[in-house]
PDB file of C-alpha atoms and ligand atoms in Angstrom:
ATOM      1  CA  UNK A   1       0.000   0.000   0.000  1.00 68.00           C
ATOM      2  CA  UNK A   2       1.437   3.044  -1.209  1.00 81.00           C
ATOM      3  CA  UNK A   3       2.598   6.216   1.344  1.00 85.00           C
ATOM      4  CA  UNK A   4      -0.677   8.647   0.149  1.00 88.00           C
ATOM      5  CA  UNK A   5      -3.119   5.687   0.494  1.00 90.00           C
ATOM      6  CA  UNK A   6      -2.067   5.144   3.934  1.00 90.00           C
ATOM      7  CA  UNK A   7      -2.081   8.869   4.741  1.00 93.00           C
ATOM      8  CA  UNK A   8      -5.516   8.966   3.359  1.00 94.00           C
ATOM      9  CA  UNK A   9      -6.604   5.628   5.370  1.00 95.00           C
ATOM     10  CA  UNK A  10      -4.692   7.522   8.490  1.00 95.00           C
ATOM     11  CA  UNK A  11      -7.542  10.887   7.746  1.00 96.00           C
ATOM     12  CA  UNK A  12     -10.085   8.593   7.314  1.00 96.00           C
ATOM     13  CA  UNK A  13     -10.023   6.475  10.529  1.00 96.00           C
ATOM     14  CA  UNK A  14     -10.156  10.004  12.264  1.00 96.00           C
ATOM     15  CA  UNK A  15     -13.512  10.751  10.664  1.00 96.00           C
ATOM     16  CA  UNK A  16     -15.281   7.192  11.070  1.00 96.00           C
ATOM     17  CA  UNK A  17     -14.452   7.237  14.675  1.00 96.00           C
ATOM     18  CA  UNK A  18     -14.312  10.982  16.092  1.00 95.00           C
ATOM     19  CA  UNK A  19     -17.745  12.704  15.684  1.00 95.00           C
ATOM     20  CA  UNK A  20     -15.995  15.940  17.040  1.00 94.00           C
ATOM     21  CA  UNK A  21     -13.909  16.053  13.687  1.00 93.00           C
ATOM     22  CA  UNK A  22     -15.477  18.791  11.493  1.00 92.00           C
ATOM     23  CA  UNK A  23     -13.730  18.129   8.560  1.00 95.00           C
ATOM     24  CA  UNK A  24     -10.297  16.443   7.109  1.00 95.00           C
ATOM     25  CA  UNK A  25      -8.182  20.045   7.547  1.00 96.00           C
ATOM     26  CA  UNK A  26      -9.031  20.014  10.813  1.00 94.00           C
ATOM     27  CA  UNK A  27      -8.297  16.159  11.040  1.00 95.00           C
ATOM     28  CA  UNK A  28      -4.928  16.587   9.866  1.00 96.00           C
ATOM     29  CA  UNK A  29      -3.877  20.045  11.411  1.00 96.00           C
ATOM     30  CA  UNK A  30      -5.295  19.490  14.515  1.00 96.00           C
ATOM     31  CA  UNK A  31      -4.818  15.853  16.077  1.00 97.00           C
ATOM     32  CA  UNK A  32      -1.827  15.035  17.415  1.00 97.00           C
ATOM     33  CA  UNK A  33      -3.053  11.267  17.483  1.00 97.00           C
ATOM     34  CA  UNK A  34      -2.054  11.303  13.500  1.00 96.00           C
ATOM     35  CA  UNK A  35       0.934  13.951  13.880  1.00 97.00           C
ATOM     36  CA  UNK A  36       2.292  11.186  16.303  1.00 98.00           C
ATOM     37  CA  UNK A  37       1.030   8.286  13.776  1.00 97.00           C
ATOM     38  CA  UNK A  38       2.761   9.985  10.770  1.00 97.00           C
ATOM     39  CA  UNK A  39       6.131  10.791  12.893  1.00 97.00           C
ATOM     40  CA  UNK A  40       5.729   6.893  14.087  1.00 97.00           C
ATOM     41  CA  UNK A  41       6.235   5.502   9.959  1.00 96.00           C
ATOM     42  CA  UNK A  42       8.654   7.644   9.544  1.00 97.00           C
ATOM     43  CA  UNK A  43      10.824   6.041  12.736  1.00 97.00           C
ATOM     44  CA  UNK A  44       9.952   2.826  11.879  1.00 97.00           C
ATOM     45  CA  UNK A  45      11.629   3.303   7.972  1.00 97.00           C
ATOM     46  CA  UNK A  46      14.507   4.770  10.009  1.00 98.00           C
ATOM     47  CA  UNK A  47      14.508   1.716  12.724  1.00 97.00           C
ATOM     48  CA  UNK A  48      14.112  -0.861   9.612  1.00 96.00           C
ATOM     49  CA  UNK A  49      17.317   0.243   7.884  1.00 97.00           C
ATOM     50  CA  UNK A  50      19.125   0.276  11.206  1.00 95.00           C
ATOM     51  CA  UNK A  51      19.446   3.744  12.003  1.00 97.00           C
ATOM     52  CA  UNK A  52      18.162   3.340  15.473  1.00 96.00           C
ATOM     53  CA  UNK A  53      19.408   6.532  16.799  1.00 97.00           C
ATOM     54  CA  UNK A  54      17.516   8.781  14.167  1.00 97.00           C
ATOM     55  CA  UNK A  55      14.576   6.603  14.866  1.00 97.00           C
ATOM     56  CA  UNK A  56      14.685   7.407  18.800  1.00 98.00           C
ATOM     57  CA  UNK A  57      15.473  11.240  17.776  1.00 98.00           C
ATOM     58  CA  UNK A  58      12.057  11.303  15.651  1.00 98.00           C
ATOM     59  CA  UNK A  59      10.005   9.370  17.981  1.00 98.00           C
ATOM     60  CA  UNK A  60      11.502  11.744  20.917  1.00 98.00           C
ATOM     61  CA  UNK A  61      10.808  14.715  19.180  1.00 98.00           C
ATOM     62  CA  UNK A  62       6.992  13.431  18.145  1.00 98.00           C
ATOM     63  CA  UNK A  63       6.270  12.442  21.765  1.00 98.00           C
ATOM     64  CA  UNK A  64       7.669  16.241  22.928  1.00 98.00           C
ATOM     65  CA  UNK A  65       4.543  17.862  20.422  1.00 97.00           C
ATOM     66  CA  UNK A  66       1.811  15.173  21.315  1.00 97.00           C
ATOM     67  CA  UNK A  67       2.395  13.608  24.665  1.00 97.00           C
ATOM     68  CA  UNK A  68       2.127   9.978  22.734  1.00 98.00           C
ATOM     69  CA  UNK A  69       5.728   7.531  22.811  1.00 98.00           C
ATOM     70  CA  UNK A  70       5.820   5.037  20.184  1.00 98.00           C
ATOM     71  CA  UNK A  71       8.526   3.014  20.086  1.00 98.00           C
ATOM     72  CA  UNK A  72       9.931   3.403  16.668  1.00 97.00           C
ATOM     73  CA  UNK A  73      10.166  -0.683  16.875  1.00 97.00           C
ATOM     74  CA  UNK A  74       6.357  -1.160  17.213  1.00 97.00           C
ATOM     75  CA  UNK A  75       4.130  -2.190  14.276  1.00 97.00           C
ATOM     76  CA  UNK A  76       1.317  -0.670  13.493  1.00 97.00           C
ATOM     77  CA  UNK A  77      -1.307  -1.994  11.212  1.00 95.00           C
ATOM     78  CA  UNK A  78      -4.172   0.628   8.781  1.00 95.00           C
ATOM     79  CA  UNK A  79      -6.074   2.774  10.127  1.00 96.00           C
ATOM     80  CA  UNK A  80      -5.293   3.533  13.850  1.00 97.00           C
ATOM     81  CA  UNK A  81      -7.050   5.946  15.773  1.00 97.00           C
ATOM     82  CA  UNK A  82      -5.448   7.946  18.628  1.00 97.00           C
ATOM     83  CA  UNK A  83      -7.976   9.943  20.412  1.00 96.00           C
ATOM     84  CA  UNK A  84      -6.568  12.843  22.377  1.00 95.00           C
ATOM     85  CA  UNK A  85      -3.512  10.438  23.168  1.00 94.00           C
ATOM     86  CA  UNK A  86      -1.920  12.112  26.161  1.00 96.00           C
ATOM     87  CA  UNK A  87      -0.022   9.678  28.047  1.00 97.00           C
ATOM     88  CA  UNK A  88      -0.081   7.206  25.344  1.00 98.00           C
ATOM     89  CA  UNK A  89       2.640   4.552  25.576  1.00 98.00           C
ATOM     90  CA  UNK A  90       3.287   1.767  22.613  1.00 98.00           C
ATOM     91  CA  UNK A  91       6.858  -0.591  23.079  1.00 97.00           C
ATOM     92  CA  UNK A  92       9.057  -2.000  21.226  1.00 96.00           C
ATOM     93  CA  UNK A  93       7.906  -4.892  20.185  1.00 97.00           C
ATOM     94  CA  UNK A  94       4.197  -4.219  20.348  1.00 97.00           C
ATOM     95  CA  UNK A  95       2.078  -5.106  16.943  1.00 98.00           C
ATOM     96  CA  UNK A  96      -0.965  -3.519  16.189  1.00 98.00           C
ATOM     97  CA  UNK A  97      -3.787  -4.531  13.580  1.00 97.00           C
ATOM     98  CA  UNK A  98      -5.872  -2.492  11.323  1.00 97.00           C
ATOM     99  CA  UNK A  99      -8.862  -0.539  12.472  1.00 97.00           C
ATOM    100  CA  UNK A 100      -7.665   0.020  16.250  1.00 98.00           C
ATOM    101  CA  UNK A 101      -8.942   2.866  18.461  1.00 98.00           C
ATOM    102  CA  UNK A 102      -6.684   3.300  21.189  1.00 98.00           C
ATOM    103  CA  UNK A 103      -7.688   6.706  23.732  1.00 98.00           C
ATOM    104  CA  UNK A 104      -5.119   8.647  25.894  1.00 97.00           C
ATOM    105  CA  UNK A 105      -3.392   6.912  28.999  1.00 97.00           C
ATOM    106  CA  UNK A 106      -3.125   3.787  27.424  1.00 98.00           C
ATOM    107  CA  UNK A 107       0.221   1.520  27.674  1.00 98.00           C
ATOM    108  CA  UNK A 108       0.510  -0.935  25.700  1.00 98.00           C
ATOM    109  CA  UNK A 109       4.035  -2.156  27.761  1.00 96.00           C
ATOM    110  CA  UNK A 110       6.237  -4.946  29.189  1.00 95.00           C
ATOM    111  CA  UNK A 111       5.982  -6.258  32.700  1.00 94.00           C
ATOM    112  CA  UNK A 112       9.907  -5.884  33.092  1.00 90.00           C
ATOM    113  CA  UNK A 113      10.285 -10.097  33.867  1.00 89.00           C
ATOM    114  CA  UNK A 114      10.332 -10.525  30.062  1.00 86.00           C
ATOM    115  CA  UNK A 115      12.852 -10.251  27.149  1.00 89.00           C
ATOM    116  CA  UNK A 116      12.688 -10.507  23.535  1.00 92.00           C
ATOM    117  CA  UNK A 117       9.230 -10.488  22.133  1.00 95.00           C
ATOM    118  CA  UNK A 118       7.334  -8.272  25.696  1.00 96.00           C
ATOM    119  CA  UNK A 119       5.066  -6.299  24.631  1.00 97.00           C
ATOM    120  CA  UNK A 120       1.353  -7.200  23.011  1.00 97.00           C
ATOM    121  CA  UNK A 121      -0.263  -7.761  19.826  1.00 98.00           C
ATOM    122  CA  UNK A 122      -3.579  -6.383  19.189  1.00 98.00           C
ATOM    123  CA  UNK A 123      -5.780  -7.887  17.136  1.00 97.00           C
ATOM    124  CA  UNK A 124      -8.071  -5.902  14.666  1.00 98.00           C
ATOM    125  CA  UNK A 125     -10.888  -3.526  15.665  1.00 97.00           C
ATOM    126  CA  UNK A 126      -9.873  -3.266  18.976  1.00 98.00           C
ATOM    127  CA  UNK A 127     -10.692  -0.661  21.143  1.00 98.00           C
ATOM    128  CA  UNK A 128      -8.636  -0.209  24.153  1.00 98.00           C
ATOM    129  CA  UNK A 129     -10.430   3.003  26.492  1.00 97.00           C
ATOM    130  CA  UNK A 130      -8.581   5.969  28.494  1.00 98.00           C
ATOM    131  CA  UNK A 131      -5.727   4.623  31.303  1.00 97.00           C
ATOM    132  CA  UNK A 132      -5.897   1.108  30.278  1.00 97.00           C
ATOM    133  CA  UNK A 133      -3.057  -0.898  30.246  1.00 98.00           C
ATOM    134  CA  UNK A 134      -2.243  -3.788  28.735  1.00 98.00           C
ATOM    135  CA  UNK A 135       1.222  -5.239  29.787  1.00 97.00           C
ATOM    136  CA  UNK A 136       3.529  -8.641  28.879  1.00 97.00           C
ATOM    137  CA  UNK A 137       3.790 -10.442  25.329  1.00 96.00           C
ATOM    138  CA  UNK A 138       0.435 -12.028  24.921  1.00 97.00           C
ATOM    139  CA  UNK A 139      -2.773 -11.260  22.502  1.00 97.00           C
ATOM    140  CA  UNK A 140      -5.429  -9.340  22.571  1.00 98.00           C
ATOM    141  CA  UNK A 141      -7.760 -11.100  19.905  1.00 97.00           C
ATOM    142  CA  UNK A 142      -9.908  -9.484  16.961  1.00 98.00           C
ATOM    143  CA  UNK A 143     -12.980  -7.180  18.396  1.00 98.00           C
ATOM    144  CA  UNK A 144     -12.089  -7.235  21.874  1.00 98.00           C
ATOM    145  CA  UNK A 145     -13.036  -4.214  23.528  1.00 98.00           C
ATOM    146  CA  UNK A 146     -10.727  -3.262  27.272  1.00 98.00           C
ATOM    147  CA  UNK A 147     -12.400  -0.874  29.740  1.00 97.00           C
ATOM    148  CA  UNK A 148     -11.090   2.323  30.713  1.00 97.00           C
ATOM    149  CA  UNK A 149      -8.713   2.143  33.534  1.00 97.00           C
ATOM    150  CA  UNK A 150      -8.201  -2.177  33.501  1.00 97.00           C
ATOM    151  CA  UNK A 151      -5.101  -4.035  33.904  1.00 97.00           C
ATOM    152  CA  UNK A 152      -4.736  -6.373  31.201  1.00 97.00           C
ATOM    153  CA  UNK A 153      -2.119  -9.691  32.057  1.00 97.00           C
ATOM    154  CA  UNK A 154      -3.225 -12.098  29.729  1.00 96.00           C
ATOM    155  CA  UNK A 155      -4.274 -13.148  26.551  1.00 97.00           C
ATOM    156  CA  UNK A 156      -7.774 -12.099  25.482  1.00 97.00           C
ATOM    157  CA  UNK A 157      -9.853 -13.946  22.846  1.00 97.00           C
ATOM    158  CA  UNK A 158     -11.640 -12.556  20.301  1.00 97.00           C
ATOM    159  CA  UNK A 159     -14.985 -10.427  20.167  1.00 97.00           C
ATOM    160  CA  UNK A 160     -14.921 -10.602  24.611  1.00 97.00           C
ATOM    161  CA  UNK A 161     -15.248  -7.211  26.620  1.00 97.00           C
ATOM    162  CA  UNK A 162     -12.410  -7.105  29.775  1.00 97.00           C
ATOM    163  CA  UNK A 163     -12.937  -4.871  32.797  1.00 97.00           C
ATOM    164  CA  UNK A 164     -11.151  -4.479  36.080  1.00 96.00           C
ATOM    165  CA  UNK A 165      -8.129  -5.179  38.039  1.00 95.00           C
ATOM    166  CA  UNK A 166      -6.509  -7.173  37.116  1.00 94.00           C
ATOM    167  CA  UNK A 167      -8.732  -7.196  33.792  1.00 96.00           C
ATOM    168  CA  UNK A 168     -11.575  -9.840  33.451  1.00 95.00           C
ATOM    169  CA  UNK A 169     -13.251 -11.063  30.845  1.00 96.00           C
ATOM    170  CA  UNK A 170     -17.279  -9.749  31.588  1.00 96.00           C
ATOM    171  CA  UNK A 171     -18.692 -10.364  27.651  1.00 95.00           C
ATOM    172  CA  UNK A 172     -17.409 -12.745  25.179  1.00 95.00           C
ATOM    173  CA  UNK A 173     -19.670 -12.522  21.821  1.00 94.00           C
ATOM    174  CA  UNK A 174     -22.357 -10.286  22.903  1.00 91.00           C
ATOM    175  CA  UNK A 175     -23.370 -12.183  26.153  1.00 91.00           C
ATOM    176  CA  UNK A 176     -22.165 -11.360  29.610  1.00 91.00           C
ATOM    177  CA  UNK A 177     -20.206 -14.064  31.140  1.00 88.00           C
ATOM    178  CA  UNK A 178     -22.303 -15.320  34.053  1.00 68.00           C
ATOM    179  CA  UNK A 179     -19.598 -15.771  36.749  1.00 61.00           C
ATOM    180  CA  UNK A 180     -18.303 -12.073  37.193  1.00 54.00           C
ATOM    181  CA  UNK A 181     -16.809 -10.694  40.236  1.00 58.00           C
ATOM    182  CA  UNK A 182     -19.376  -8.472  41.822  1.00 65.00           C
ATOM    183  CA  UNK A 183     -16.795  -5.967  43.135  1.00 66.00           C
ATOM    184  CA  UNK A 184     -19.478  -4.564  45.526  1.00 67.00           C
ATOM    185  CA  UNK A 185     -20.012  -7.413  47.597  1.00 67.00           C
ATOM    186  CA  UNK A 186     -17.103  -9.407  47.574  1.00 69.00           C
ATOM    187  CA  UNK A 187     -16.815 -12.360  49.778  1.00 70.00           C
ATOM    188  CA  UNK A 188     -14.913 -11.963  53.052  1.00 79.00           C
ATOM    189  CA  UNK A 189     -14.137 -14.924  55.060  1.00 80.00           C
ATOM    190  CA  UNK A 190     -12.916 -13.287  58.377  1.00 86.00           C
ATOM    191  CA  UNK A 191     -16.924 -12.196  58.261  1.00 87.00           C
ATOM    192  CA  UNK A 192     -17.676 -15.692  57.620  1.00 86.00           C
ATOM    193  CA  UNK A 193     -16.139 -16.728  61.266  1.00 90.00           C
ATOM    194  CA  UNK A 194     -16.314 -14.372  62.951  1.00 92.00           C
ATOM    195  CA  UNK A 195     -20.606 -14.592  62.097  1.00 92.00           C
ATOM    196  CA  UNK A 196     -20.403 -18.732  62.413  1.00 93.00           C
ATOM    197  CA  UNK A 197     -18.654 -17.854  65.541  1.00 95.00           C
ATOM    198  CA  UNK A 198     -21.238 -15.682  67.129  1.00 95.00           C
ATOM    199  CA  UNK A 199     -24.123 -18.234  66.190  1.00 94.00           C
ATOM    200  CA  UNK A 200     -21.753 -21.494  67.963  1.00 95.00           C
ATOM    201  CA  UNK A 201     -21.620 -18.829  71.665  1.00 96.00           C
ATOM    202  CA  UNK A 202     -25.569 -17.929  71.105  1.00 96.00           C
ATOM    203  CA  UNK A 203     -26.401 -21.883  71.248  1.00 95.00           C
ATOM    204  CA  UNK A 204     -23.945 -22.481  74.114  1.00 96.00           C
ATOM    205  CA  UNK A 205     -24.979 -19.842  76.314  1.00 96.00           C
ATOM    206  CA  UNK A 206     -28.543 -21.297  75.526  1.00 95.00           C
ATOM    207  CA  UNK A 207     -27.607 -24.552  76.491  1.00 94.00           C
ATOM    208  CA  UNK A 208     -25.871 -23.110  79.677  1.00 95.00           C
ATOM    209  CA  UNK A 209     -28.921 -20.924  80.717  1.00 94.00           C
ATOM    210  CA  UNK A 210     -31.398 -23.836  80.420  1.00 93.00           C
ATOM    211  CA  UNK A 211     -29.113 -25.947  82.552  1.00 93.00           C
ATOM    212  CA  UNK A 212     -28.609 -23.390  84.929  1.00 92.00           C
ATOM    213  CA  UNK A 213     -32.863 -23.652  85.171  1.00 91.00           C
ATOM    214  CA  UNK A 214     -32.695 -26.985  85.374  1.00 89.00           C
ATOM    215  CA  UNK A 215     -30.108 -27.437  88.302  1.00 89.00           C
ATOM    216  CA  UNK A 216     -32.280 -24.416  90.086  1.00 87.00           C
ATOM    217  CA  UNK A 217     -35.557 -26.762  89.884  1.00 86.00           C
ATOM    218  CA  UNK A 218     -33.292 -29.606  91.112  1.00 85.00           C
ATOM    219  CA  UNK A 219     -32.155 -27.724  94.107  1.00 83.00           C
ATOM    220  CA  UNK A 220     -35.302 -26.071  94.974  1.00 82.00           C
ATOM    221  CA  UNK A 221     -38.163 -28.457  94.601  1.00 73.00           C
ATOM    222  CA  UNK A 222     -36.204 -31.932  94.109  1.00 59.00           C
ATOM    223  CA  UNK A 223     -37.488 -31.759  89.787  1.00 56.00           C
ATOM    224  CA  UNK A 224     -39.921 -30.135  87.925  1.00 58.00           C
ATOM    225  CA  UNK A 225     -40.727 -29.484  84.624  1.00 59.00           C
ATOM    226  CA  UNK A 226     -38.998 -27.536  81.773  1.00 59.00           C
ATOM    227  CA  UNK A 227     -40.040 -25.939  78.809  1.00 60.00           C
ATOM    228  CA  UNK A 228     -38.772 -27.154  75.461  1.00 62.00           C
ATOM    229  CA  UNK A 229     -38.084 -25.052  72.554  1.00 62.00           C
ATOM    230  CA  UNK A 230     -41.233 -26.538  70.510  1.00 65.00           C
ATOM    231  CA  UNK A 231     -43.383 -25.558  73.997  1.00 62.00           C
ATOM    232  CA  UNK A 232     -43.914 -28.813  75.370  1.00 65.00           C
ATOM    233  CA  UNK A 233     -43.067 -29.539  79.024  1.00 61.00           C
ATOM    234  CA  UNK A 234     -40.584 -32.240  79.907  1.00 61.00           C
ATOM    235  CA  UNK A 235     -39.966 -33.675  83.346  1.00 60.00           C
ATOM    236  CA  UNK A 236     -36.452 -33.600  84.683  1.00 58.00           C
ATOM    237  CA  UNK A 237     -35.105 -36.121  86.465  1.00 55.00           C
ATOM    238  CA  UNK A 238     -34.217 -36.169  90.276  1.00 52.00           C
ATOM    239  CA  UNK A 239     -30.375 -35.989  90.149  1.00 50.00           C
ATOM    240  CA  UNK A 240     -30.401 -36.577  93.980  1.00 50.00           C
ATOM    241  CA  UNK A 241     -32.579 -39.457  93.888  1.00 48.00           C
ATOM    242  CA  UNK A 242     -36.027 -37.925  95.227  1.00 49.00           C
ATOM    243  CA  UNK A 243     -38.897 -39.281  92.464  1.00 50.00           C
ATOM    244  CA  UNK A 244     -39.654 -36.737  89.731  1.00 50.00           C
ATOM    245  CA  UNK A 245     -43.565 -35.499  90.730  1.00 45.00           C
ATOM    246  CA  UNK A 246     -46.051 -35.343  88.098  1.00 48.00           C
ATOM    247  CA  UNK A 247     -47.356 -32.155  86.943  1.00 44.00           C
TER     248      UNK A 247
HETATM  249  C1  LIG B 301     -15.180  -1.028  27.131  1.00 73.22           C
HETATM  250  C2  LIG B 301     -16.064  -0.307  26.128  1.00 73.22           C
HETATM  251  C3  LIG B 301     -15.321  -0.187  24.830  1.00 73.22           C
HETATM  252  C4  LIG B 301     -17.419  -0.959  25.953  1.00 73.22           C
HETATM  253  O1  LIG B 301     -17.363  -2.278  25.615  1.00 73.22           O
HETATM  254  P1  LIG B 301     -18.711  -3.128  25.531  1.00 73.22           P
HETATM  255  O2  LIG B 301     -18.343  -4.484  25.053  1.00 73.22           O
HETATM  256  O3  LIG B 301     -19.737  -2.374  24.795  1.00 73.22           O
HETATM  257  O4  LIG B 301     -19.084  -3.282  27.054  1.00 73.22           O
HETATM  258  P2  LIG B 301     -20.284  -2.651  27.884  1.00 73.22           P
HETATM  259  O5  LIG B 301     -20.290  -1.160  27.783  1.00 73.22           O
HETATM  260  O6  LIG B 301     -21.546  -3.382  27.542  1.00 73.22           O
HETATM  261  O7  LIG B 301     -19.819  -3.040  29.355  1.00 73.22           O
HETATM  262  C5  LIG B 301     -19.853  -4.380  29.821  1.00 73.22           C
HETATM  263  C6  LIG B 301     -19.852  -4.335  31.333  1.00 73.22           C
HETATM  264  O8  LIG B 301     -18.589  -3.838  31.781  1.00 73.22           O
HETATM  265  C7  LIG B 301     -18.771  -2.699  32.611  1.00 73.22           C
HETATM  266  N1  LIG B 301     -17.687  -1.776  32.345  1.00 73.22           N
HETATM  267  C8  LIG B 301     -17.425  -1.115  31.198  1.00 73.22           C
HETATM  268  N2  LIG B 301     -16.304  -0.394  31.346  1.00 73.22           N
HETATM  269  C9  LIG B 301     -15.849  -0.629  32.611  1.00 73.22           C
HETATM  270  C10 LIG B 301     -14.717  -0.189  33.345  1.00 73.22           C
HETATM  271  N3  LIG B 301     -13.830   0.641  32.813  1.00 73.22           N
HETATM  272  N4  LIG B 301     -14.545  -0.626  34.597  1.00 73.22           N
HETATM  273  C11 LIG B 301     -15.448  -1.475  35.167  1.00 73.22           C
HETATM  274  N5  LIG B 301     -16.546  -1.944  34.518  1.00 73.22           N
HETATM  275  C12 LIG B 301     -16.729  -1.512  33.244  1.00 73.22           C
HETATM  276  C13 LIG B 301     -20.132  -2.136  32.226  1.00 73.22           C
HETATM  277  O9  LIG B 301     -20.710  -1.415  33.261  1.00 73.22           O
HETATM  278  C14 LIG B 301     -20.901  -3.384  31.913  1.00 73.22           C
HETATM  279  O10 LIG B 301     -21.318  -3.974  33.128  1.00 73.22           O
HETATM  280  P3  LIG B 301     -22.820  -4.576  33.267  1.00 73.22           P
HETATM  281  O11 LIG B 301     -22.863  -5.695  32.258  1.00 73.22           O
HETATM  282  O12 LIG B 301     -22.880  -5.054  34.687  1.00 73.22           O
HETATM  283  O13 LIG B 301     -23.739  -3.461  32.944  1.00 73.22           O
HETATM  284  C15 LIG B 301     -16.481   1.080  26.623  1.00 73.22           C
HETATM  285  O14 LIG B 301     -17.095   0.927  27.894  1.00 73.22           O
HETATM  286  C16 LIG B 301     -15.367   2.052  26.715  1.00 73.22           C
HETATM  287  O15 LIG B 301     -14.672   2.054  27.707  1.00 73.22           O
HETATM  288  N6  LIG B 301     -15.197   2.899  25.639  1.00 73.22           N
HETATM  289  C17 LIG B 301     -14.154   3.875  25.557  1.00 73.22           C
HETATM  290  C18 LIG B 301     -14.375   4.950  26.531  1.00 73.22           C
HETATM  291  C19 LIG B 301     -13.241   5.932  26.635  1.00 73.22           C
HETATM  292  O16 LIG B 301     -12.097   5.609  26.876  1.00 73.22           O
HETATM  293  N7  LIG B 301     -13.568   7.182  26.446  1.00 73.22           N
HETATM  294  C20 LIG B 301     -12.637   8.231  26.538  1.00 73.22           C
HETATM  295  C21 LIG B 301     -13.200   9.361  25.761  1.00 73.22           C
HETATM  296  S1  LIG B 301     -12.255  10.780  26.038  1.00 73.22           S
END
């Protein structure tokens, strides 16, 4: 695909997926999303034919006017979308597919315990929202959407929506996945005891008030009767050998 083509694919993924964009002069005077996207193939020719340093010196100087690194190493596929793009972070080794929308805060980084290949590869039509980031050498498949603000550590199939910390997969083809963390009420298991505690004393000092009553029958009248917790009366036995009266 020739250099215009891809310039003009660059424009267009602006307008298909920014409905602030008035019109293609503002599109390509005004974003710094495609300033930084433009700056980025130019790197990468550099980094291809081994003139690293230049590369770093564009990609430096790019991330200085839009506030978005890319890694002059990364691969980027048609028709990426940058939207605002402050804070945006793409590594080395990252690959990206055609028809991604990435918004600002994103990384798409390492987690530092990994060499060679470390960074992801996003699938197409991705959207990846504001402060998400998506971190070690794994893939994030075709359609798959990640919320604003997640923390993506592993691989995510294709067409599934991931939320959260650390990022969990919450709708895979259109349907939600039934066994989601409801962050709300989250199970606690000191609760747990300390509740199954409280019910175990309750019993006992039951148990220990209605012998108490018992052993005060005993000593006053020699017997007697007790109630039962269904409500019938019971007759307790003479523990001093006196015969239990009837009521
Ligand atoms: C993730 C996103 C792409 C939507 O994907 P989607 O597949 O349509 O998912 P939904 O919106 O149906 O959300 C699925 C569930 O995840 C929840 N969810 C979405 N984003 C979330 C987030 N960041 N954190 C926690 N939960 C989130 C939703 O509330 C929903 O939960 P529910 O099923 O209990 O109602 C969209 O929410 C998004 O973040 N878009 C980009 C926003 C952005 O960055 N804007 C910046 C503009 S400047």
């Amino acid at each position: 695909m020739g250099v215009w083509s891809n310039i003009k694919s660059d424009i267009d993924a602006v307008m298909e997926n920014d409905p602030a964009a008035r019109s293609r002069f503002d599109a390509v005077f005004t974003y710094a999303g495609l300033h930084a996207i433009w700056a980025h193939r130019i790197a990468h020719f550099f980094f291809r034919h081994r003139w690293c340093t230049v590369a770093r010196i564009i990609s430096q100087a790019s991330r200085f006017f839009t506030g978005i690194e890319i890694h002059p190493g990364a691969r980027i596929g048609r028709k990426l979308f940058i939207d605002h793009g402050m804070g945006v972070v793409i590594g080395e080794t990252c690959e990206i597919g055609d028809d991604v929308v990435i918004y600002q805060g994103v990384t798409l980084g390492g987690t530092g315990k990994e060499k060679g290949k470390r960074h992801p590869t996003i699938g197409n039509r991705v959207v990846i929202a504001s402060g998400a980031k998506v971190l070690g050498s794994f893939k994030v498949g075709d359609n798959a959407n990640i919320g604003a603000n997640s923390v993506v550590l592993r691989e995510v199939p294709p067409n599934s929506t991931v939320v959260g910390i650390p990022g969990r997969i919450v709708k895979r083809n259109g349907k939600r996945v039934a066994d989601r963390l409801d962050h709300a009420n989250l199970p606690d298991p000191v609760v747990d005891t300390f509740r199954q505690m409280q019910k175990e004393i309750n019993e006992l000092k039951a148990e220990v008030e209605q012998l108490r009553q018992e052993r005060e029958a005993v000593r006053t009248g020699g017997g007697g009767f007790r109630e039962t917790a269904a409500g019938d009366d019971v007759r307790i036995a003479d523990p001093v050998g006196c015969a239990p009266y009837d009521k």
